[in-house]
Amino acid sequence: MTTTSVVSIVYVNDAPAAARFYGDLLGMNPSFETSGYITFDLGPGADLGLWSGQFEDLSPDVPRTSEVCVAIDGGPGELDAIFKQWQAKGVTILRAPQDVGFGPTFLAADPDGNRIRVAPGG
């Protein structure tokens, strides 16, 4: 199988609003935009896609079975700094930083209830 990239799709109610949220958190601009589908180029072979229109009126009460993981190169100090930045921005924090065996991590949610984990990179 030949692939050009892997796109992780996150279902959202409002793609432009979600793109502003993720763009602010990630410090980047979208690489592709339509009214209902927006992507971010995360590096060679990896994109984050935000798609609305397929699942209108998503409820934060709906259990999410996947999460976006932001893998960072820095150690616990960088993770704590990101945690504090996100708290200051009003991001919903689901689980404060803790060590879960592979290193420190914390869990947040986007405005649609999708989970975002920050963890050490590989």
PDB file of C-alpha atoms in Angstrom, residues 22-109:
ATOM      1  CA  TYR A  22      -6.565  23.996  17.454  1.00  0.00           C
ATOM      2  CA  GLY A  23      -4.585  26.667  15.608  1.00  0.00           C
ATOM      3  CA  ASP A  24      -4.221  28.618  18.843  1.00  0.00           C
ATOM      4  CA  LEU A  25      -3.190  25.531  20.838  1.00  0.00           C
ATOM      5  CA  LEU A  26      -0.749  24.245  18.224  1.00  0.00           C
ATOM      6  CA  GLY A  27       0.561  27.637  17.115  1.00  0.00           C
ATOM      7  CA  MET A  28      -0.098  26.964  13.432  1.00  0.00           C
ATOM      8  CA  ASN A  29      -2.379  27.854  10.562  1.00  0.00           C
ATOM      9  CA  PRO A  30      -4.517  25.430   8.548  1.00  0.00           C
ATOM     10  CA  SER A  31      -2.974  23.944   5.420  1.00  0.00           C
ATOM     11  CA  PHE A  32      -6.348  23.354   3.702  1.00  0.00           C
ATOM     12  CA  GLU A  33      -9.742  24.966   4.337  1.00  0.00           C
ATOM     13  CA  THR A  34     -13.328  24.545   3.224  1.00  0.00           C
ATOM     14  CA  SER A  35     -16.425  25.528   5.194  1.00  0.00           C
ATOM     15  CA  GLY A  36     -16.789  22.032   6.649  1.00  0.00           C
ATOM     16  CA  TYR A  37     -13.329  20.453   6.462  1.00  0.00           C
ATOM     17  CA  ILE A  38     -10.031  21.971   7.583  1.00  0.00           C
ATOM     18  CA  THR A  39      -6.623  20.336   7.911  1.00  0.00           C
ATOM     19  CA  PHE A  40      -3.354  21.124   9.644  1.00  0.00           C
ATOM     20  CA  ASP A  41      -0.082  19.814   8.241  1.00  0.00           C
ATOM     21  CA  LEU A  42       1.630  18.272  11.260  1.00  0.00           C
ATOM     22  CA  GLY A  43       4.788  17.264   9.416  1.00  0.00           C
ATOM     23  CA  PRO A  44       5.833  14.710   6.824  1.00  0.00           C
ATOM     24  CA  GLY A  45       2.997  12.267   6.299  1.00  0.00           C
ATOM     25  CA  ALA A  46       0.703  13.455   9.095  1.00  0.00           C
ATOM     26  CA  ASP A  47      -2.311  15.772   9.049  1.00  0.00           C
ATOM     27  CA  LEU A  48      -5.035  16.697  11.518  1.00  0.00           C
ATOM     28  CA  GLY A  49      -8.445  17.027   9.877  1.00  0.00           C
ATOM     29  CA  LEU A  50     -11.420  18.819  11.434  1.00  0.00           C
ATOM     30  CA  TRP A  51     -14.698  17.756   9.832  1.00  0.00           C
ATOM     31  CA  SER A  52     -18.168  19.138  10.450  1.00  0.00           C
ATOM     32  CA  GLY A  53     -21.383  18.379   8.636  1.00  0.00           C
ATOM     33  CA  GLN A  54     -21.173  14.640   9.145  1.00  0.00           C
ATOM     34  CA  PHE A  55     -22.082  14.623  12.835  1.00  0.00           C
ATOM     35  CA  GLU A  56     -24.154  17.718  13.570  1.00  0.00           C
ATOM     36  CA  ASP A  57     -24.891  18.599  17.172  1.00  0.00           C
ATOM     37  CA  LEU A  58     -22.170  16.519  18.775  1.00  0.00           C
ATOM     38  CA  SER A  59     -22.735  16.297  22.494  1.00  0.00           C
ATOM     39  CA  PRO A  60     -19.890  16.497  25.000  1.00  0.00           C
ATOM     40  CA  ASP A  61     -21.783  13.776  26.907  1.00  0.00           C
ATOM     41  CA  VAL A  62     -21.119  11.276  24.112  1.00  0.00           C
ATOM     42  CA  PRO A  63     -18.199   9.007  25.076  1.00  0.00           C
ATOM     43  CA  ARG A  64     -15.166   9.512  22.854  1.00  0.00           C
ATOM     44  CA  THR A  65     -13.217   6.406  21.914  1.00  0.00           C
ATOM     45  CA  SER A  66     -10.110   8.104  20.567  1.00  0.00           C
ATOM     46  CA  GLU A  67      -7.957  11.097  21.308  1.00  0.00           C
ATOM     47  CA  VAL A  68      -5.510  13.410  19.587  1.00  0.00           C
ATOM     48  CA  CYS A  69      -2.087  13.078  21.192  1.00  0.00           C
ATOM     49  CA  VAL A  70       0.308  16.023  21.103  1.00  0.00           C
ATOM     50  CA  ALA A  71       3.731  14.431  21.575  1.00  0.00           C
ATOM     51  CA  ILE A  72       6.289  16.901  22.929  1.00  0.00           C
ATOM     52  CA  ASP A  73      10.084  16.651  22.835  1.00  0.00           C
ATOM     53  CA  GLY A  74      10.673  18.426  26.140  1.00  0.00           C
ATOM     54  CA  GLY A  75      10.513  16.842  29.557  1.00  0.00           C
ATOM     55  CA  PRO A  76       8.192  17.331  32.523  1.00  0.00           C
ATOM     56  CA  GLY A  77       8.983  21.054  32.702  1.00  0.00           C
ATOM     57  CA  GLU A  78       7.689  21.642  29.166  1.00  0.00           C
ATOM     58  CA  LEU A  79       4.604  19.533  29.841  1.00  0.00           C
ATOM     59  CA  ASP A  80       3.839  21.572  32.971  1.00  0.00           C
ATOM     60  CA  ALA A  81       4.342  24.833  31.042  1.00  0.00           C
ATOM     61  CA  ILE A  82       1.907  23.705  28.311  1.00  0.00           C
ATOM     62  CA  PHE A  83      -0.581  22.616  30.979  1.00  0.00           C
ATOM     63  CA  LYS A  84      -0.448  26.074  32.596  1.00  0.00           C
ATOM     64  CA  GLN A  85      -0.759  27.822  29.201  1.00  0.00           C
ATOM     65  CA  TRP A  86      -3.815  25.765  28.305  1.00  0.00           C
ATOM     66  CA  GLN A  87      -5.394  26.389  31.707  1.00  0.00           C
ATOM     67  CA  ALA A  88      -4.842  30.141  31.233  1.00  0.00           C
ATOM     68  CA  LYS A  89      -6.585  29.920  27.828  1.00  0.00           C
ATOM     69  CA  GLY A  90      -9.600  28.278  29.468  1.00  0.00           C
ATOM     70  CA  VAL A  91      -9.114  24.867  27.863  1.00  0.00           C
ATOM     71  CA  THR A  92     -11.177  22.174  29.590  1.00  0.00           C
ATOM     72  CA  ILE A  93      -8.799  19.952  31.567  1.00  0.00           C
ATOM     73  CA  LEU A  94     -10.035  16.397  32.092  1.00  0.00           C
ATOM     74  CA  ARG A  95      -7.001  15.071  33.966  1.00  0.00           C
ATOM     75  CA  ALA A  96      -4.147  17.062  35.504  1.00  0.00           C
ATOM     76  CA  PRO A  97      -0.533  16.039  34.838  1.00  0.00           C
ATOM     77  CA  GLN A  98       0.381  12.635  36.183  1.00  0.00           C
ATOM     78  CA  ASP A  99       2.873   9.883  35.456  1.00  0.00           C
ATOM     79  CA  VAL A 100       1.173   6.947  33.757  1.00  0.00           C
ATOM     80  CA  GLY A 101       4.148   4.664  33.160  1.00  0.00           C
ATOM     81  CA  PHE A 102       5.467   6.107  29.903  1.00  0.00           C
ATOM     82  CA  GLY A 103       6.027   9.529  31.440  1.00  0.00           C
ATOM     83  CA  PRO A 104       4.031  12.551  32.497  1.00  0.00           C
ATOM     84  CA  THR A 105       0.835  13.314  30.617  1.00  0.00           C
ATOM     85  CA  PHE A 106      -2.347  15.360  30.914  1.00  0.00           C
ATOM     86  CA  LEU A 107      -5.711  15.152  29.224  1.00  0.00           C
ATOM     87  CA  ALA A 108      -7.831  18.026  27.901  1.00  0.00           C
ATOM     88  CA  ALA A 109     -10.938  18.386  25.735  1.00  0.00           C
TER      89      ALA A 109
END
